[in-house]
Amino acid sequence: MKHISHILIIALLVCCATACNSDKRQIRKAAQGYLEAMGNYDTDAAMPYATKDTREKTLPFMKNNIIPLADKAYIESNTPAKIKIDEIIMDTDTAYVAYTKTTPIKELKSEVYLIREEGSWLVDVPLQIPDQLSFLENLNVQDSIDRMKSQEQ
């Protein structure tokens, strides 16, 4: 009887480890895909790896309001971006991924947040309009600011 209970415990531990590794692979794939796309200024390529809210709000905002303002020469000198996942910390339905982004001109360490949405691990980057407005005001881009304020209402 003890032999059977030991086998059951080992089988349970193996199942738990396998599930955890599967989640980590999915998290790594989603984070890597999203970060490589965004690191190379490609919001369309980031879409499959993003939550619904990020796909519907944040990525279109970036595509239509932020990326067009970026200096084209800077973008060209700052690509291609390579992403290295440094650490994955996960809970039941949330994960934190620390990464290093390396481009021809710089190296940046940062993090991204993922959630499990409808069974899939996806990057969640909520749109924060006040922060974006402040960014645009610093660039002195009144047309974009006025358009965004009218979208809020």
mmCIF file with all atom_site columns, C-alpha atoms in Angstrom:
data_model
loop_
_atom_site.group_PDB
_atom_site.id
_atom_site.type_symbol
_atom_site.label_atom_id
_atom_site.label_alt_id
_atom_site.label_comp_id
_atom_site.label_asym_id
_atom_site.label_entity_id
_atom_site.label_seq_id
_atom_site.pdbx_PDB_ins_code
_atom_site.Cartn_x
_atom_site.Cartn_y
_atom_site.Cartn_z
_atom_site.occupancy
_atom_site.B_iso_or_equiv
_atom_site.pdbx_formal_charge
_atom_site.auth_seq_id
_atom_site.auth_comp_id
_atom_site.auth_asym_id
_atom_site.auth_atom_id
_atom_site.pdbx_PDB_model_num
ATOM 1   C CA . MET A 1 1   ? 0.000   0.000  0.000   1.00 0.00 ? 1   MET A CA 1
ATOM 2   C CA . LYS A 1 2   ? 2.849   2.421  0.800   1.00 0.00 ? 2   LYS A CA 1
ATOM 3   C CA . HIS A 1 3   ? 4.358   1.641  -2.591  1.00 0.00 ? 3   HIS A CA 1
ATOM 4   C CA . ILE A 1 4   ? 1.136   2.669  -4.375  1.00 0.00 ? 4   ILE A CA 1
ATOM 5   C CA . SER A 1 5   ? 0.832   5.913  -2.393  1.00 0.00 ? 5   SER A CA 1
ATOM 6   C CA . HIS A 1 6   ? 4.470   6.797  -3.225  1.00 0.00 ? 6   HIS A CA 1
ATOM 7   C CA . ILE A 1 7   ? 3.785   6.179  -6.915  1.00 0.00 ? 7   ILE A CA 1
ATOM 8   C CA . LEU A 1 8   ? 0.686   8.396  -6.757  1.00 0.00 ? 8   LEU A CA 1
ATOM 9   C CA . ILE A 1 9   ? 2.608   11.194 -5.044  1.00 0.00 ? 9   ILE A CA 1
ATOM 10  C CA . ILE A 1 10  ? 5.396   10.999 -7.623  1.00 0.00 ? 10  ILE A CA 1
ATOM 11  C CA . ALA A 1 11  ? 2.843   10.994 -10.469 1.00 0.00 ? 11  ALA A CA 1
ATOM 12  C CA . LEU A 1 12  ? 1.145   14.067 -8.981  1.00 0.00 ? 12  LEU A CA 1
ATOM 13  C CA . LEU A 1 13  ? 4.473   15.910 -8.661  1.00 0.00 ? 13  LEU A CA 1
ATOM 14  C CA . VAL A 1 14  ? 5.369   15.061 -12.268 1.00 0.00 ? 14  VAL A CA 1
ATOM 15  C CA . CYS A 1 15  ? 1.995   16.372 -13.485 1.00 0.00 ? 15  CYS A CA 1
ATOM 16  C CA . CYS A 1 16  ? 2.391   19.617 -11.543 1.00 0.00 ? 16  CYS A CA 1
ATOM 17  C CA . ALA A 1 17  ? 5.933   20.138 -12.862 1.00 0.00 ? 17  ALA A CA 1
ATOM 18  C CA . THR A 1 18  ? 4.801   19.453 -16.434 1.00 0.00 ? 18  THR A CA 1
ATOM 19  C CA . ALA A 1 19  ? 1.912   21.923 -16.174 1.00 0.00 ? 19  ALA A CA 1
ATOM 20  C CA . CYS A 1 20  ? 4.212   24.590 -14.732 1.00 0.00 ? 20  CYS A CA 1
ATOM 21  C CA . ASN A 1 21  ? 6.775   24.065 -17.521 1.00 0.00 ? 21  ASN A CA 1
ATOM 22  C CA . SER A 1 22  ? 4.018   24.252 -20.139 1.00 0.00 ? 22  SER A CA 1
ATOM 23  C CA . ASP A 1 23  ? 2.796   27.565 -18.698 1.00 0.00 ? 23  ASP A CA 1
ATOM 24  C CA . LYS A 1 24  ? 6.346   28.940 -18.624 1.00 0.00 ? 24  LYS A CA 1
ATOM 25  C CA . ARG A 1 25  ? 6.877   27.972 -22.273 1.00 0.00 ? 25  ARG A CA 1
ATOM 26  C CA . GLN A 1 26  ? 3.631   29.749 -23.225 1.00 0.00 ? 26  GLN A CA 1
ATOM 27  C CA . ILE A 1 27  ? 4.586   32.803 -21.173 1.00 0.00 ? 27  ILE A CA 1
ATOM 28  C CA . ARG A 1 28  ? 8.051   32.901 -22.751 1.00 0.00 ? 28  ARG A CA 1
ATOM 29  C CA . LYS A 1 29  ? 6.578   32.595 -26.269 1.00 0.00 ? 29  LYS A CA 1
ATOM 30  C CA . ALA A 1 30  ? 4.014   35.379 -25.694 1.00 0.00 ? 30  ALA A CA 1
ATOM 31  C CA . ALA A 1 31  ? 6.509   37.726 -24.039 1.00 0.00 ? 31  ALA A CA 1
ATOM 32  C CA . GLN A 1 32  ? 9.200   37.055 -26.660 1.00 0.00 ? 32  GLN A CA 1
ATOM 33  C CA . GLY A 1 33  ? 6.783   37.588 -29.561 1.00 0.00 ? 33  GLY A CA 1
ATOM 34  C CA . TYR A 1 34  ? 5.308   40.769 -28.142 1.00 0.00 ? 34  TYR A CA 1
ATOM 35  C CA . LEU A 1 35  ? 8.627   42.284 -27.091 1.00 0.00 ? 35  LEU A CA 1
ATOM 36  C CA . GLU A 1 36  ? 10.393  41.504 -30.364 1.00 0.00 ? 36  GLU A CA 1
ATOM 37  C CA . ALA A 1 37  ? 7.521   43.054 -32.319 1.00 0.00 ? 37  ALA A CA 1
ATOM 38  C CA . MET A 1 38  ? 7.371   46.180 -30.184 1.00 0.00 ? 38  MET A CA 1
ATOM 39  C CA . GLY A 1 39  ? 11.158  46.428 -29.976 1.00 0.00 ? 39  GLY A CA 1
ATOM 40  C CA . ASN A 1 40  ? 11.102  46.657 -33.762 1.00 0.00 ? 40  ASN A CA 1
ATOM 41  C CA . TYR A 1 41  ? 8.179   49.132 -33.821 1.00 0.00 ? 41  TYR A CA 1
ATOM 42  C CA . ASP A 1 42  ? 5.731   46.604 -35.319 1.00 0.00 ? 42  ASP A CA 1
ATOM 43  C CA . THR A 1 43  ? 2.418   46.916 -33.480 1.00 0.00 ? 43  THR A CA 1
ATOM 44  C CA . ASP A 1 44  ? 0.652   44.615 -35.949 1.00 0.00 ? 44  ASP A CA 1
ATOM 45  C CA . ALA A 1 45  ? 3.059   41.758 -35.202 1.00 0.00 ? 45  ALA A CA 1
ATOM 46  C CA . ALA A 1 46  ? 2.488   42.305 -31.458 1.00 0.00 ? 46  ALA A CA 1
ATOM 47  C CA . MET A 1 47  ? -1.294  41.808 -31.714 1.00 0.00 ? 47  MET A CA 1
ATOM 48  C CA . PRO A 1 48  ? -1.429  37.971 -31.357 1.00 0.00 ? 48  PRO A CA 1
ATOM 49  C CA . TYR A 1 49  ? 0.530   38.187 -28.095 1.00 0.00 ? 49  TYR A CA 1
ATOM 50  C CA . ALA A 1 50  ? -1.553  40.923 -26.446 1.00 0.00 ? 50  ALA A CA 1
ATOM 51  C CA . THR A 1 51  ? -4.666  40.923 -24.277 1.00 0.00 ? 51  THR A CA 1
ATOM 52  C CA . LYS A 1 52  ? -7.936  42.136 -25.775 1.00 0.00 ? 52  LYS A CA 1
ATOM 53  C CA . ASP A 1 53  ? -7.620  45.495 -23.998 1.00 0.00 ? 53  ASP A CA 1
ATOM 54  C CA . THR A 1 54  ? -4.049  45.939 -25.227 1.00 0.00 ? 54  THR A CA 1
ATOM 55  C CA . ARG A 1 55  ? -5.045  44.971 -28.805 1.00 0.00 ? 55  ARG A CA 1
ATOM 56  C CA . GLU A 1 56  ? -8.026  47.327 -28.838 1.00 0.00 ? 56  GLU A CA 1
ATOM 57  C CA . LYS A 1 57  ? -6.598  50.348 -27.017 1.00 0.00 ? 57  LYS A CA 1
ATOM 58  C CA . THR A 1 58  ? -2.859  50.432 -26.360 1.00 0.00 ? 58  THR A CA 1
ATOM 59  C CA . LEU A 1 59  ? -1.480  49.072 -29.646 1.00 0.00 ? 59  LEU A CA 1
ATOM 60  C CA . PRO A 1 60  ? -3.706  51.222 -31.891 1.00 0.00 ? 60  PRO A CA 1
ATOM 61  C CA . PHE A 1 61  ? -2.797  54.258 -29.797 1.00 0.00 ? 61  PHE A CA 1
ATOM 62  C CA . MET A 1 62  ? 0.912   53.465 -30.180 1.00 0.00 ? 62  MET A CA 1
ATOM 63  C CA . LYS A 1 63  ? 0.526   52.844 -33.915 1.00 0.00 ? 63  LYS A CA 1
ATOM 64  C CA . ASN A 1 64  ? -1.481  56.000 -34.621 1.00 0.00 ? 64  ASN A CA 1
ATOM 65  C CA . ASN A 1 65  ? -0.128  58.499 -32.089 1.00 0.00 ? 65  ASN A CA 1
ATOM 66  C CA . ILE A 1 66  ? 3.339   57.575 -30.829 1.00 0.00 ? 66  ILE A CA 1
ATOM 67  C CA . ILE A 1 67  ? 5.266   55.711 -33.537 1.00 0.00 ? 67  ILE A CA 1
ATOM 68  C CA . PRO A 1 68  ? 4.449   58.270 -36.282 1.00 0.00 ? 68  PRO A CA 1
ATOM 69  C CA . LEU A 1 69  ? 6.080   60.948 -34.109 1.00 0.00 ? 69  LEU A CA 1
ATOM 70  C CA . ALA A 1 70  ? 9.323   59.014 -33.699 1.00 0.00 ? 70  ALA A CA 1
ATOM 71  C CA . ASP A 1 71  ? 12.318  60.132 -35.680 1.00 0.00 ? 71  ASP A CA 1
ATOM 72  C CA . LYS A 1 72  ? 12.726  57.709 -38.622 1.00 0.00 ? 72  LYS A CA 1
ATOM 73  C CA . ALA A 1 73  ? 16.524  57.886 -38.447 1.00 0.00 ? 73  ALA A CA 1
ATOM 74  C CA . TYR A 1 74  ? 16.375  56.962 -34.761 1.00 0.00 ? 74  TYR A CA 1
ATOM 75  C CA . ILE A 1 75  ? 14.115  53.974 -35.480 1.00 0.00 ? 75  ILE A CA 1
ATOM 76  C CA . GLU A 1 76  ? 16.475  52.779 -38.206 1.00 0.00 ? 76  GLU A CA 1
ATOM 77  C CA . SER A 1 77  ? 19.505  53.110 -35.919 1.00 0.00 ? 77  SER A CA 1
ATOM 78  C CA . ASN A 1 78  ? 17.674  51.425 -33.026 1.00 0.00 ? 78  ASN A CA 1
ATOM 79  C CA . THR A 1 79  ? 16.668  48.252 -34.905 1.00 0.00 ? 79  THR A CA 1
ATOM 80  C CA . PRO A 1 80  ? 16.805  45.330 -35.056 1.00 0.00 ? 80  PRO A CA 1
ATOM 81  C CA . ALA A 1 81  ? 16.027  44.677 -31.419 1.00 0.00 ? 81  ALA A CA 1
ATOM 82  C CA . LYS A 1 82  ? 16.938  41.379 -29.815 1.00 0.00 ? 82  LYS A CA 1
ATOM 83  C CA . ILE A 1 83  ? 15.102  40.224 -26.694 1.00 0.00 ? 83  ILE A CA 1
ATOM 84  C CA . LYS A 1 84  ? 16.509  37.953 -24.009 1.00 0.00 ? 84  LYS A CA 1
ATOM 85  C CA . ILE A 1 85  ? 14.113  36.693 -21.342 1.00 0.00 ? 85  ILE A CA 1
ATOM 86  C CA . ASP A 1 86  ? 15.971  36.920 -18.036 1.00 0.00 ? 86  ASP A CA 1
ATOM 87  C CA . GLU A 1 87  ? 13.359  35.675 -15.553 1.00 0.00 ? 87  GLU A CA 1
ATOM 88  C CA . ILE A 1 88  ? 9.774   34.468 -15.389 1.00 0.00 ? 88  ILE A CA 1
ATOM 89  C CA . ILE A 1 89  ? 7.790   34.704 -12.171 1.00 0.00 ? 89  ILE A CA 1
ATOM 90  C CA . MET A 1 90  ? 4.294   33.297 -12.367 1.00 0.00 ? 90  MET A CA 1
ATOM 91  C CA . ASP A 1 91  ? 1.246   32.886 -10.231 1.00 0.00 ? 91  ASP A CA 1
ATOM 92  C CA . THR A 1 92  ? -2.009  31.147 -11.117 1.00 0.00 ? 92  THR A CA 1
ATOM 93  C CA . ASP A 1 93  ? -3.225  33.670 -13.728 1.00 0.00 ? 93  ASP A CA 1
ATOM 94  C CA . THR A 1 94  ? -0.510  36.349 -13.786 1.00 0.00 ? 94  THR A CA 1
ATOM 95  C CA . ALA A 1 95  ? 3.144   36.427 -14.740 1.00 0.00 ? 95  ALA A CA 1
ATOM 96  C CA . TYR A 1 96  ? 5.997   38.892 -14.624 1.00 0.00 ? 96  TYR A CA 1
ATOM 97  C CA . VAL A 1 97  ? 8.796   38.634 -17.182 1.00 0.00 ? 97  VAL A CA 1
ATOM 98  C CA . ALA A 1 98  ? 12.107  40.439 -16.788 1.00 0.00 ? 98  ALA A CA 1
ATOM 99  C CA . TYR A 1 99  ? 13.996  40.891 -20.045 1.00 0.00 ? 99  TYR A CA 1
ATOM 100 C CA . THR A 1 100 ? 16.926  42.565 -21.730 1.00 0.00 ? 100 THR A CA 1
ATOM 101 C CA . LYS A 1 101 ? 16.425  44.388 -25.027 1.00 0.00 ? 101 LYS A CA 1
ATOM 102 C CA . THR A 1 102 ? 19.559  44.892 -27.080 1.00 0.00 ? 102 THR A CA 1
ATOM 103 C CA . THR A 1 103 ? 19.684  47.165 -30.123 1.00 0.00 ? 103 THR A CA 1
ATOM 104 C CA . PRO A 1 104 ? 22.601  48.495 -32.157 1.00 0.00 ? 104 PRO A CA 1
ATOM 105 C CA . ILE A 1 105 ? 22.706  51.637 -29.992 1.00 0.00 ? 105 ILE A CA 1
ATOM 106 C CA . LYS A 1 106 ? 21.702  50.554 -26.475 1.00 0.00 ? 106 LYS A CA 1
ATOM 107 C CA . GLU A 1 107 ? 20.793  47.856 -23.991 1.00 0.00 ? 107 GLU A CA 1
ATOM 108 C CA . LEU A 1 108 ? 17.727  48.145 -21.772 1.00 0.00 ? 108 LEU A CA 1
ATOM 109 C CA . LYS A 1 109 ? 16.523  45.975 -18.889 1.00 0.00 ? 109 LYS A CA 1
ATOM 110 C CA . SER A 1 110 ? 12.810  46.091 -18.213 1.00 0.00 ? 110 SER A CA 1
ATOM 111 C CA . GLU A 1 111 ? 9.788   43.949 -17.435 1.00 0.00 ? 111 GLU A CA 1
ATOM 112 C CA . VAL A 1 112 ? 6.408   43.089 -18.862 1.00 0.00 ? 112 VAL A CA 1
ATOM 113 C CA . TYR A 1 113 ? 3.230   41.775 -17.251 1.00 0.00 ? 113 TYR A CA 1
ATOM 114 C CA . LEU A 1 114 ? 1.148   38.890 -18.632 1.00 0.00 ? 114 LEU A CA 1
ATOM 115 C CA . ILE A 1 115 ? -2.242  37.512 -17.688 1.00 0.00 ? 115 ILE A CA 1
ATOM 116 C CA . ARG A 1 116 ? -4.065  34.341 -18.582 1.00 0.00 ? 116 ARG A CA 1
ATOM 117 C CA . GLU A 1 117 ? -6.967  35.442 -20.768 1.00 0.00 ? 117 GLU A CA 1
ATOM 118 C CA . GLU A 1 118 ? -9.391  32.806 -22.065 1.00 0.00 ? 118 GLU A CA 1
ATOM 119 C CA . GLY A 1 119 ? -6.803  30.088 -21.413 1.00 0.00 ? 119 GLY A CA 1
ATOM 120 C CA . SER A 1 120 ? -3.888  31.834 -23.169 1.00 0.00 ? 120 SER A CA 1
ATOM 121 C CA . TRP A 1 121 ? -0.980  33.769 -21.696 1.00 0.00 ? 121 TRP A CA 1
ATOM 122 C CA . LEU A 1 122 ? -0.974  37.314 -23.138 1.00 0.00 ? 122 LEU A CA 1
ATOM 123 C CA . VAL A 1 123 ? 0.928   40.543 -22.526 1.00 0.00 ? 123 VAL A CA 1
ATOM 124 C CA . ASP A 1 124 ? -1.149  43.182 -20.745 1.00 0.00 ? 124 ASP A CA 1
ATOM 125 C CA . VAL A 1 125 ? -0.165  46.820 -21.273 1.00 0.00 ? 125 VAL A CA 1
ATOM 126 C CA . PRO A 1 126 ? -3.061  49.050 -20.201 1.00 0.00 ? 126 PRO A CA 1
ATOM 127 C CA . LEU A 1 127 ? -3.369  52.394 -21.946 1.00 0.00 ? 127 LEU A CA 1
ATOM 128 C CA . GLN A 1 128 ? -2.782  55.236 -19.527 1.00 0.00 ? 128 GLN A CA 1
ATOM 129 C CA . ILE A 1 129 ? -3.950  58.360 -21.338 1.00 0.00 ? 129 ILE A CA 1
ATOM 130 C CA . PRO A 1 130 ? -2.665  60.916 -18.775 1.00 0.00 ? 130 PRO A CA 1
ATOM 131 C CA . ASP A 1 131 ? 0.858   59.481 -19.102 1.00 0.00 ? 131 ASP A CA 1
ATOM 132 C CA . GLN A 1 132 ? 0.579   59.475 -22.897 1.00 0.00 ? 132 GLN A CA 1
ATOM 133 C CA . LEU A 1 133 ? -0.743  63.050 -22.937 1.00 0.00 ? 133 LEU A CA 1
ATOM 134 C CA . SER A 1 134 ? 2.150   64.188 -20.790 1.00 0.00 ? 134 SER A CA 1
ATOM 135 C CA . PHE A 1 135 ? 4.567   62.482 -23.194 1.00 0.00 ? 135 PHE A CA 1
ATOM 136 C CA . LEU A 1 136 ? 2.982   64.209 -26.194 1.00 0.00 ? 136 LEU A CA 1
ATOM 137 C CA . GLU A 1 137 ? 2.854   67.599 -24.462 1.00 0.00 ? 137 GLU A CA 1
ATOM 138 C CA . ASN A 1 138 ? 6.607   67.348 -23.932 1.00 0.00 ? 138 ASN A CA 1
ATOM 139 C CA . LEU A 1 139 ? 6.934   66.816 -27.692 1.00 0.00 ? 139 LEU A CA 1
ATOM 140 C CA . ASN A 1 140 ? 4.690   69.846 -28.292 1.00 0.00 ? 140 ASN A CA 1
ATOM 141 C CA . VAL A 1 141 ? 2.280   67.942 -30.527 1.00 0.00 ? 141 VAL A CA 1
ATOM 142 C CA . GLN A 1 142 ? -1.006  69.756 -30.006 1.00 0.00 ? 142 GLN A CA 1
ATOM 143 C CA . ASP A 1 143 ? -2.973  68.025 -32.800 1.00 0.00 ? 143 ASP A CA 1
ATOM 144 C CA . SER A 1 144 ? -2.433  64.570 -31.275 1.00 0.00 ? 144 SER A CA 1
ATOM 145 C CA . ILE A 1 145 ? -3.279  65.861 -27.809 1.00 0.00 ? 145 ILE A CA 1
ATOM 146 C CA . ASP A 1 146 ? -6.548  67.422 -29.008 1.00 0.00 ? 146 ASP A CA 1
ATOM 147 C CA . ARG A 1 147 ? -7.521  64.238 -30.898 1.00 0.00 ? 147 ARG A CA 1
ATOM 148 C CA . MET A 1 148 ? -6.862  62.042 -27.846 1.00 0.00 ? 148 MET A CA 1
ATOM 149 C CA . LYS A 1 149 ? -8.779  64.323 -25.508 1.00 0.00 ? 149 LYS A CA 1
ATOM 150 C CA . SER A 1 150 ? -11.778 64.211 -27.838 1.00 0.00 ? 150 SER A CA 1
ATOM 151 C CA . GLN A 1 151 ? -11.559 60.375 -27.888 1.00 0.00 ? 151 GLN A CA 1
ATOM 152 C CA . GLU A 1 152 ? -11.710 60.291 -24.074 1.00 0.00 ? 152 GLU A CA 1
ATOM 153 C CA . GLN A 1 153 ? -15.058 62.126 -24.019 1.00 0.00 ? 153 GLN A CA 1
#
